[in-house]
Short mmCIF file of C-alpha atoms in Angstrom, two decimals:
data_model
loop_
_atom_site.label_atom_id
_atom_site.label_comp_id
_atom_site.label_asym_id
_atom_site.label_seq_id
_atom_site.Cartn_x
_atom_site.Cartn_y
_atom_site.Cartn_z
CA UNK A 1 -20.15 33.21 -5.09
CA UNK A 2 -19.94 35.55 -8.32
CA UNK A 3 -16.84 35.69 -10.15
CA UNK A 4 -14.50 38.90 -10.07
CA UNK A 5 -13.46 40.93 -12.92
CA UNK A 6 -10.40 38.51 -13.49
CA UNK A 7 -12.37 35.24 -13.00
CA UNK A 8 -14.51 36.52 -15.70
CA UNK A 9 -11.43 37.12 -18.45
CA UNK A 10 -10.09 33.53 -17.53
CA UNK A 11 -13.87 32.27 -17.96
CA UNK A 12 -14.16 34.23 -21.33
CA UNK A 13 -10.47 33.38 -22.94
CA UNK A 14 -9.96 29.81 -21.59
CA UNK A 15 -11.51 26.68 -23.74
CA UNK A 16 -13.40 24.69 -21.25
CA UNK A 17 -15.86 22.87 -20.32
CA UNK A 18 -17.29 20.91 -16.87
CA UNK A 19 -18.07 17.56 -17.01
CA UNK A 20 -20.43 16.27 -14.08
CA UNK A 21 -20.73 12.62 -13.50
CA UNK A 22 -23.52 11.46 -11.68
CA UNK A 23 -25.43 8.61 -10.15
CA UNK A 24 -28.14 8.47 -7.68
CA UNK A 25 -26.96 12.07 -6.13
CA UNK A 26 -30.52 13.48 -6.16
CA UNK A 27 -30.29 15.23 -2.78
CA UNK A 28 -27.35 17.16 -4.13
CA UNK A 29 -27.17 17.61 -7.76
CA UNK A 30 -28.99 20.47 -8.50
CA UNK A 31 -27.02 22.25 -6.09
CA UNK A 32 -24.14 20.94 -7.78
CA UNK A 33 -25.03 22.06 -11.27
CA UNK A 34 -26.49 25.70 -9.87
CA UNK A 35 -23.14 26.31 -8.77
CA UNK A 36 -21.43 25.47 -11.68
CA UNK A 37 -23.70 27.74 -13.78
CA UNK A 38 -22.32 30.82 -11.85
CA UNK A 39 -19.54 30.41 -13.92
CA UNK A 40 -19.89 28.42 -16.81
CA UNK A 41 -22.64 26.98 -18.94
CA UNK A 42 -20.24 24.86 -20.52
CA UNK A 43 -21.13 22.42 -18.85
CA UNK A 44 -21.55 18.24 -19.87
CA UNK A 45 -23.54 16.49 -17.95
CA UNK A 46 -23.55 12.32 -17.82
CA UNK A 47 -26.09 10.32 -16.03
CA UNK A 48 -25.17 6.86 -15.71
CA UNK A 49 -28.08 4.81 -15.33
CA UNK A 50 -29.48 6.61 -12.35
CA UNK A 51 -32.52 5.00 -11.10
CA UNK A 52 -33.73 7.77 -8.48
CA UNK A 53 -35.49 10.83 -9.24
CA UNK A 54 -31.95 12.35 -11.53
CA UNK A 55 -33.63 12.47 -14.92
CA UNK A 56 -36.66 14.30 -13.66
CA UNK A 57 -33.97 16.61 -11.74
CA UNK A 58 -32.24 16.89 -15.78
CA UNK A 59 -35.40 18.12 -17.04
CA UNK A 60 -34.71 21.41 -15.93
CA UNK A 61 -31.65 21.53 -16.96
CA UNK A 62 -32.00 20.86 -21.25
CA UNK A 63 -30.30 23.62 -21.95
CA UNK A 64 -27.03 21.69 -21.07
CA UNK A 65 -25.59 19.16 -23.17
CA UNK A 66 -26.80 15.44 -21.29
CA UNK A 67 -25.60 12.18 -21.97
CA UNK A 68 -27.88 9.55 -20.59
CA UNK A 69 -26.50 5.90 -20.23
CA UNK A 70 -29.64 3.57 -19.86
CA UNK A 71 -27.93 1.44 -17.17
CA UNK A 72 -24.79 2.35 -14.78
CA UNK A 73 -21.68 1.00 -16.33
CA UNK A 74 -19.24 3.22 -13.86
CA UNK A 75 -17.67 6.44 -13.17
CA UNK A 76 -15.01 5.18 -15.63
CA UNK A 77 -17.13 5.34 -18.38
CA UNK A 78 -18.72 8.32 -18.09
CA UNK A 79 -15.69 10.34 -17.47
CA UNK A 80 -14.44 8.73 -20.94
CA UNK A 81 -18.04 9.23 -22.92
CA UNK A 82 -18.14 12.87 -21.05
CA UNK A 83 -13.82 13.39 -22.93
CA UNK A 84 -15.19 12.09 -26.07
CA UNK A 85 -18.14 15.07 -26.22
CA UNK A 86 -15.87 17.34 -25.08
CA UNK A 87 -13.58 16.77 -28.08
CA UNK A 88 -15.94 16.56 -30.35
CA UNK A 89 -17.77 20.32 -28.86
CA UNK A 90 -13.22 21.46 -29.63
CA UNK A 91 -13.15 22.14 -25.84
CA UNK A 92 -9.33 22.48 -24.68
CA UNK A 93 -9.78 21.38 -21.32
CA UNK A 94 -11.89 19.68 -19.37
CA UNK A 95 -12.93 19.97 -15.72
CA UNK A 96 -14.28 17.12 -14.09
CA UNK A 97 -16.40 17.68 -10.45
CA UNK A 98 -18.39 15.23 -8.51
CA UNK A 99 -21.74 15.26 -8.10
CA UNK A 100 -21.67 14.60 -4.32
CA UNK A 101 -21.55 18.08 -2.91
CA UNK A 102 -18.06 17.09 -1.64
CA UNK A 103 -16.16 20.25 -4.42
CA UNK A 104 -16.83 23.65 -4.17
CA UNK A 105 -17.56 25.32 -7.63
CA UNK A 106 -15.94 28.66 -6.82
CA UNK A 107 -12.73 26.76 -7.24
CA UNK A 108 -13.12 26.09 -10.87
CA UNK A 109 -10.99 29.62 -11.48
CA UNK A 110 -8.30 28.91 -9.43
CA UNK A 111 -7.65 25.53 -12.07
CA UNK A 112 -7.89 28.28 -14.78
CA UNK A 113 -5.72 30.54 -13.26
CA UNK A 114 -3.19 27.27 -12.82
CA UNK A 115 -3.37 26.26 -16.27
CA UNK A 116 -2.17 29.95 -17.80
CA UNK A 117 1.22 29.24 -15.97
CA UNK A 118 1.22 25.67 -16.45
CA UNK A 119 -0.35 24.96 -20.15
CA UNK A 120 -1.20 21.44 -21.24
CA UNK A 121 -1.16 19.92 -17.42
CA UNK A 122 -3.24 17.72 -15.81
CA UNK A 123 -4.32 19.06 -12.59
CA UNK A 124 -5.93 17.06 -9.43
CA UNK A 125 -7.80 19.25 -6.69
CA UNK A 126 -5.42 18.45 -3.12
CA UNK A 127 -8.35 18.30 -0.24
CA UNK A 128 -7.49 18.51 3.05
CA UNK A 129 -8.16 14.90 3.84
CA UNK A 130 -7.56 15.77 7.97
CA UNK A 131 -10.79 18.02 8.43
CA UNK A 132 -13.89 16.68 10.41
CA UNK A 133 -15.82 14.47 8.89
CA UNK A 134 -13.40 12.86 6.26
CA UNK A 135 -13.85 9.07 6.80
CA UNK A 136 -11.11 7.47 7.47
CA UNK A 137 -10.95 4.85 5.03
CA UNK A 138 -11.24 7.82 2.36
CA UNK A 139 -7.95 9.31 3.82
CA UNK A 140 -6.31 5.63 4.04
CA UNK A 141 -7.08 4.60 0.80
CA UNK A 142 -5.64 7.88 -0.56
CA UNK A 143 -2.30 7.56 1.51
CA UNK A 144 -2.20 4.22 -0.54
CA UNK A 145 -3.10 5.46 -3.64
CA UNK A 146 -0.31 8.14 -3.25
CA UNK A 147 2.00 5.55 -2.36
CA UNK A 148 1.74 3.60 -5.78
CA UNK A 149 1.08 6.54 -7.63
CA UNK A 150 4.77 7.82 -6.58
CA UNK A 151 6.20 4.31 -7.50
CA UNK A 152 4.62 3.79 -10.73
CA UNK A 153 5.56 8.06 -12.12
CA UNK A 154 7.92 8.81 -9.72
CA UNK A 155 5.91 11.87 -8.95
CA UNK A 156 4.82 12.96 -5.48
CA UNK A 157 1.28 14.32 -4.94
CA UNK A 158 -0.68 15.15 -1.65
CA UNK A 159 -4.13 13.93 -3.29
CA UNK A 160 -4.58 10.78 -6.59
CA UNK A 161 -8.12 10.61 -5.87
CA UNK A 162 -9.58 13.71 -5.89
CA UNK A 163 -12.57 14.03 -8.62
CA UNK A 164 -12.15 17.69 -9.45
CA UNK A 165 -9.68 17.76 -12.15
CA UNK A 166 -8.39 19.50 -14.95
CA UNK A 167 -7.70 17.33 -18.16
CA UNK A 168 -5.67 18.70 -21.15
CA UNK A 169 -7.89 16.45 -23.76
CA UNK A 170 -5.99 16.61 -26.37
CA UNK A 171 -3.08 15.36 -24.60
CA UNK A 172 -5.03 11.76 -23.03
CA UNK A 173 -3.85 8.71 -24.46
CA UNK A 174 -6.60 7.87 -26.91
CA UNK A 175 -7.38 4.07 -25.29
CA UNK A 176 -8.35 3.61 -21.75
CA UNK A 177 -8.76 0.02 -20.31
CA UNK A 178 -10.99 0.61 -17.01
CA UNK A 179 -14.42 1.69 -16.72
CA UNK A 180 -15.01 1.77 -12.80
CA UNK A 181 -13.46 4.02 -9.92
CA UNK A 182 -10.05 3.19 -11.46
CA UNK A 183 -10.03 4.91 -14.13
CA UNK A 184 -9.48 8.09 -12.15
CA UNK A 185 -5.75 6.21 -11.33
CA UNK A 186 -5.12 4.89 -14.82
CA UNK A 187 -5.69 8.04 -16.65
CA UNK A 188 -3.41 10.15 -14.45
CA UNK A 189 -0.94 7.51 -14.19
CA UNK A 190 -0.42 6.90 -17.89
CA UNK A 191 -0.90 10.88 -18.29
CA UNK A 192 2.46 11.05 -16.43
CA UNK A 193 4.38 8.24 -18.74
CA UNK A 194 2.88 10.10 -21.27
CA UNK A 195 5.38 13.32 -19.95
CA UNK A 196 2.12 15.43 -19.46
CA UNK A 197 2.86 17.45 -15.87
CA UNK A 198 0.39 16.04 -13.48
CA UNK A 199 0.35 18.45 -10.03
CA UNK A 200 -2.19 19.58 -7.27
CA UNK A 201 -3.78 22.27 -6.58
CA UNK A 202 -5.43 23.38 -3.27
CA UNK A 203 -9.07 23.01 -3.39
CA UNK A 204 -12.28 23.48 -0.52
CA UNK A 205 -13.76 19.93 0.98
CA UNK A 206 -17.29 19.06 2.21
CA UNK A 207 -18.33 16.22 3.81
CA UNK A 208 -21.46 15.63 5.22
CA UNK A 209 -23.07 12.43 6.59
CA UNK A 210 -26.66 13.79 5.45
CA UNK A 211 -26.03 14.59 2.22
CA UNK A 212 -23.56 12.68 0.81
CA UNK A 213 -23.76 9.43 -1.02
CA UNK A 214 -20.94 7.36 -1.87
CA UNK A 215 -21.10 4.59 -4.34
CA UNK A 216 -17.52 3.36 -3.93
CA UNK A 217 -17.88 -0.48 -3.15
CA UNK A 218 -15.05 -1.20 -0.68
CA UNK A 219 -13.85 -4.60 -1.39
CA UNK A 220 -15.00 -4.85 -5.04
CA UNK A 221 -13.67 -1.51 -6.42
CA UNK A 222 -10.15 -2.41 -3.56
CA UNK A 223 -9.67 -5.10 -5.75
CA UNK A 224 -9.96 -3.48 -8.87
CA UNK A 225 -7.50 -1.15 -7.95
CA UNK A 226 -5.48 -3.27 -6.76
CA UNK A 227 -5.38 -5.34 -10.05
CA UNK A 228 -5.14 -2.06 -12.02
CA UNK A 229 -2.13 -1.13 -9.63
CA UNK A 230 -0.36 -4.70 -10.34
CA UNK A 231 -0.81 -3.98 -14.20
CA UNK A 232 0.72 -0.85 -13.61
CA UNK A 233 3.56 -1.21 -11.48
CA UNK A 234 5.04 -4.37 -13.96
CA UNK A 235 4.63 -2.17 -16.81
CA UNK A 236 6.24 0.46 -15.01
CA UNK A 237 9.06 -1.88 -13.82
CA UNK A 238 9.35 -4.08 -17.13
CA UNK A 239 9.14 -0.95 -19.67
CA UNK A 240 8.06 2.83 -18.71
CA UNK A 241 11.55 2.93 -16.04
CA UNK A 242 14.06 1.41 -18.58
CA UNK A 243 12.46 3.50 -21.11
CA UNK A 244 12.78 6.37 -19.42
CA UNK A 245 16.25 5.68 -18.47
CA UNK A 246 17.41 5.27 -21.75
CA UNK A 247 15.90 8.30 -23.34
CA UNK A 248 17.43 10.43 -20.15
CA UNK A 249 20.90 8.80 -21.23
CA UNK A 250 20.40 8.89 -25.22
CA UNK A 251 19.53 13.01 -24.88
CA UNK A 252 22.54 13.69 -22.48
CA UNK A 253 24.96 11.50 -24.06
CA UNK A 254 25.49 7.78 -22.60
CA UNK A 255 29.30 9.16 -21.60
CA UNK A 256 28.25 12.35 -20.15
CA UNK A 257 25.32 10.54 -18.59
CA UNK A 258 27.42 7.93 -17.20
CA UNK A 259 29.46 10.41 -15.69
CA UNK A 260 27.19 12.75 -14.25
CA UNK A 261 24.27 10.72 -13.02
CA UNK A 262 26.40 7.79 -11.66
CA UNK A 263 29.86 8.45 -10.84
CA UNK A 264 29.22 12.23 -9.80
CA UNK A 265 25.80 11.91 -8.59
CA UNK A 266 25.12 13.05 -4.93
CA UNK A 267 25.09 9.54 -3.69
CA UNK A 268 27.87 8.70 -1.24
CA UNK A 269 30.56 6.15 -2.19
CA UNK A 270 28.90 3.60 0.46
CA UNK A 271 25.43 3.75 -1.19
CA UNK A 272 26.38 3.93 -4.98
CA UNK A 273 28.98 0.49 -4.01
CA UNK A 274 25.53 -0.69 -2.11
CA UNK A 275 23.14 0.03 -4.97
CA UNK A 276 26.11 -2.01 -7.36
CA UNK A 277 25.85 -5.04 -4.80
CA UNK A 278 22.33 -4.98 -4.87
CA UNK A 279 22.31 -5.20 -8.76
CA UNK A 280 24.66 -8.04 -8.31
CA UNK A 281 22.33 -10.02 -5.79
CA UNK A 282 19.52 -9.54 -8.13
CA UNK A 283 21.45 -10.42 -11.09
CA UNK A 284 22.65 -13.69 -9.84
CA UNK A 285 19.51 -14.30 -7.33
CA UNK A 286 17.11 -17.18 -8.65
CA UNK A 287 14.08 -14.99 -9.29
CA UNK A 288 13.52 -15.23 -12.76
CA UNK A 289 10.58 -12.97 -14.31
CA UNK A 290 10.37 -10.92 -10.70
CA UNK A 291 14.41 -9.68 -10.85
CA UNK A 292 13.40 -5.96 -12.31
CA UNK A 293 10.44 -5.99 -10.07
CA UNK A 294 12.85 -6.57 -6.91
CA UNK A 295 15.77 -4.57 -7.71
CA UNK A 296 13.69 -1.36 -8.37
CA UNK A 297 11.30 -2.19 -4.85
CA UNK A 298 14.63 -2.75 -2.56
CA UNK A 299 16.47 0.28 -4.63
CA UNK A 300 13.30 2.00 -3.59
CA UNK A 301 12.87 1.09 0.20
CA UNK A 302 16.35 1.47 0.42
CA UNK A 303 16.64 5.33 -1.44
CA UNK A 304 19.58 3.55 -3.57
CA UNK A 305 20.78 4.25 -6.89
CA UNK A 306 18.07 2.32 -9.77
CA UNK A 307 19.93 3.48 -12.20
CA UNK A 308 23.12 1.99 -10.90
CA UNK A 309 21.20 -1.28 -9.47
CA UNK A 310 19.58 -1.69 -12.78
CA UNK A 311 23.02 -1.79 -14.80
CA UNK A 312 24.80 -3.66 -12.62
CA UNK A 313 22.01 -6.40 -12.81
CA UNK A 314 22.36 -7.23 -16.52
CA UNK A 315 25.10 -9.38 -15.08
CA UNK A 316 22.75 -12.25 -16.03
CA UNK A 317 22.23 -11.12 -19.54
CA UNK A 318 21.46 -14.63 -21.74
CA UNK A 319 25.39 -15.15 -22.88
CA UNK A 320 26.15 -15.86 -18.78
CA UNK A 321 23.32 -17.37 -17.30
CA UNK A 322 24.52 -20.71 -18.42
CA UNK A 323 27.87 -19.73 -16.67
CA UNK A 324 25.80 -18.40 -13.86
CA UNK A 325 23.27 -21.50 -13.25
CA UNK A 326 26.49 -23.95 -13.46
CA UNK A 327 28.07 -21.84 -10.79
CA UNK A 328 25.18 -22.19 -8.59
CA UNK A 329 24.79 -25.41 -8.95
CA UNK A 330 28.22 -26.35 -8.08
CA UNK A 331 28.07 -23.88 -4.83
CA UNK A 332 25.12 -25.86 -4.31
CA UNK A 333 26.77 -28.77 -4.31
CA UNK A 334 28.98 -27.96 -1.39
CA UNK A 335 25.78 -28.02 1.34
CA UNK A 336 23.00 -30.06 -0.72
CA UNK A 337 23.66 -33.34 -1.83
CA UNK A 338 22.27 -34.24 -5.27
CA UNK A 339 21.96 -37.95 -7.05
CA UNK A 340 22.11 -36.29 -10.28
CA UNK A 341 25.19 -34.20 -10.46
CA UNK A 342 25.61 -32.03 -13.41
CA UNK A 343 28.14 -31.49 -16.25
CA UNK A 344 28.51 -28.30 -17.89
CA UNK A 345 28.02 -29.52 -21.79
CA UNK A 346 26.02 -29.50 -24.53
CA UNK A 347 23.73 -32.53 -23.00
CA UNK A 348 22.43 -30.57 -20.38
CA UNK A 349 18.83 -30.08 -19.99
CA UNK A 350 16.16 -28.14 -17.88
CA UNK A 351 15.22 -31.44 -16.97
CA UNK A 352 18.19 -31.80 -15.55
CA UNK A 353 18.65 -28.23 -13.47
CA UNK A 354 14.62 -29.07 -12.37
CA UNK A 355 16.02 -32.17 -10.45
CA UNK A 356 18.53 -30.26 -8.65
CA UNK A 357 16.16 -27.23 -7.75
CA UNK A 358 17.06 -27.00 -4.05
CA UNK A 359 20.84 -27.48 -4.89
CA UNK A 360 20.12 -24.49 -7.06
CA UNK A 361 18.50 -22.27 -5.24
CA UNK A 362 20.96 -22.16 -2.20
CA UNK A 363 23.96 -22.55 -3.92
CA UNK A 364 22.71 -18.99 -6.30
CA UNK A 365 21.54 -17.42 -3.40
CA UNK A 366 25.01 -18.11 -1.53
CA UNK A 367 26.70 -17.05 -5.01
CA UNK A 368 24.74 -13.59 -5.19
CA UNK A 369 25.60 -13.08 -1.44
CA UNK A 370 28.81 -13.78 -1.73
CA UNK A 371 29.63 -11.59 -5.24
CA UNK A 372 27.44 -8.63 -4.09
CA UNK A 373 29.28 -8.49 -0.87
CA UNK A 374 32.71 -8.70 -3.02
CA UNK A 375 31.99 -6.66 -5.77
CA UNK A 376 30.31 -4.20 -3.22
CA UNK A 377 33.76 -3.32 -1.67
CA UNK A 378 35.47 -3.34 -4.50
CA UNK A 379 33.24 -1.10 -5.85
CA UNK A 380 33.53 1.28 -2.70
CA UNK A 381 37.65 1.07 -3.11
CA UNK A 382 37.38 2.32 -6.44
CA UNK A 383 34.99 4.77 -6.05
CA UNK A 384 36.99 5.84 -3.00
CA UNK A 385 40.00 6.33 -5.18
CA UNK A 386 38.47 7.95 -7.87
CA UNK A 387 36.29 10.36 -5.70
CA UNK A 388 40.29 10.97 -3.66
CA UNK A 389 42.33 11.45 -7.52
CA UNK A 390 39.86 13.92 -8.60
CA UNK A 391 39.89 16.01 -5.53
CA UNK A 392 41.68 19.71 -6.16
CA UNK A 393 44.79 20.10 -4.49
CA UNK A 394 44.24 22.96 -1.82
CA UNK A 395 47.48 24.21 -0.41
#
């Protein structure tokens, strides 16, 4: 398919190039790269350690600038070696399409045409992962993808693993830590902490059984990902979310924030006094090291408040959890028996707390019921109040 008139000024006045990854797709690269001439010859192409007939197929094409890796060392890698020539050829952008016959070529305008309204974004091709012939662990392990790429950015796309993409390269973070398929989830993850805008874009799909060859290992490169999407979520949790917060509140004005994204936000009373009680369960709960990881999962399975629940859960902030482990102990006391009990003073040790473990951990997970449940309604009174007081009189 020839480009129009308009295809060709975005080809001309857009700094680009395409980036084609391959290994082992010798039934369907030179298709691949054919159609990709029709509009570009900007093109990168990296061979990973293919051991079929791909470097004979490259022969043909030495007009293009090749990178050849002597053994496979993962999509990962080659995506990253294929950036790192693209920056040094001063290309803007880079557009990265499999080599699997899966993309369509005559889509790369519609990514330029995307980028003139959106500049500097990273953009992901959406397929329609419901067509004929999509396997179905494709489609699954994109719904899951999706799932964590949502709670890691807060962003919703349709498609994470699409491998037609636009990259802003001057905009990547310079380090990347994976070299296999999860790369593809790293980079656009830590894109989005980065504040780069990462969106889809409708794209064409082909999948056929005869030509296609996938070399995604399904429980080695599940596992990866799933590692990679451990890393990710703490770091979300533990940094990237407070972060985040903080600068949203420090811009606006703590007060102003305060007021605005708390107390007027479009929350109901009920589920702003519920996200408060669940910041108070957390807070006084006995999960140490796994609190900020809770509170933001339950804030998010429940659609409550995280920045309320998060606030409310420095209740434990090192001054009180002395306070707060005594307590628990001694509501402890009241349904375990201990042979050791405890003294609040300066000759207490973890030594101590360790032999009274199960006296601990009921009597702080009685405590945290019992004070989220209180604080909870208080909370909801107050609020109720407020919300009533600053009502306009309408007579």
């Amino acid at each position: 398919m020839e480009p129009n008139l308009h295809q060709h000024d975005l080809l001309n006045t857009t700094s680009f190039c395409v980036i084609v990854p391959t290994y082992n797709n010798q039934k369907t690269l030179k298709k691949v790269l054919d159609s990709i001439l029709d509009f570009t010859t900007n093109i990168i192409i990296v061979n990973d350690g293919s051991t079929d007939s791909t470097s004979e197929i490259l022969k043909e094409y030495t007009q293009l600038t090749q990178i050849h890796h002597p053994k496979n060392i993962g999509k990962g890698r080659a995506l990253r070696n294929g950036f790192r020539k693209a920056i040094e050829q001063n290309f803007e952008y880079a557009i990265t399409i499999d080599s699997d016959g899966q993309h369509f070529a005559s889509d790369i305008p519609s990514f330029l045409e995307e980028i003139q309204k959106e500049p500097n974004a990273l953009l992901i091709g959406s397929r329609n992962m419901t067509q004929e012939n999509v396997p179905k662990k494709s489609s699954f392990g994109n719904k899951f993808s999706n799932f964590w790429f949502k709670f890691e950015t807060g962003i919703k796309l349709d498609d994470t693993q699409s491998g037609f993409r636009l990259y802003p390269l001057q905009l990547l973070p310079k380090q990347f830590y994976t070299n296999k398929f999860e790369f593809e989830i790293e980079v656009i993850v830590r894109a989005a902490w980065k504040g780069i805008v990462v969106k889809n874009i409708p794209i064409q799909v082909l999948y056929d059984p005869a030509e296609r060859v996938s070399h995604f290992r399904p429980f080695r490169d599940f596992t990866r990902i799933s590692i990679l999407n451990t890393v990710l979520v703490t770091n979300a949790l533990l940094y990237i979310k407070p972060r985040d917060f903080f600068r949203r509140a420090k811009k606006k004005g703590f007060k102003k924030f305060f007021l605005e994204d708390i107390l007027e936000s479009n929350d109901s009373n009920f589920k702003k006094s519920a996200a408060i009680a669940l910041g108070i369960f957390i807070g006084f709960s006995p999960f140490w090291g796994f609190q900020t990881i809770l509170l933001f999962t339950f804030a998010a399975i429940f659609r409550l408040n995280k920045v309320i629940a998060y606030l409310t859960s420095n209740v434990s902030f090192p001054p009180f959890i002395p306070f707060i482990i005594y307590a628990s102990l001694q509501v402890g006391s009241i349904f375990v028996s201990s042979d050791a009990p405890l003294v609040l003073d300066s000759s207490i040790t973890l030594d101590d707390i360790q032999k009274n473990a199960t006296q601990y951990i009921v009597g702080s997970l009685i405590l945290a019921s019992v004070s989220a449940l209180t604080v909870g309604f208080i909370s909801y009174l107050l609020l109720t109040a407020f919300s009533s007081k600053n009502k306009p009189n309408i007579k």
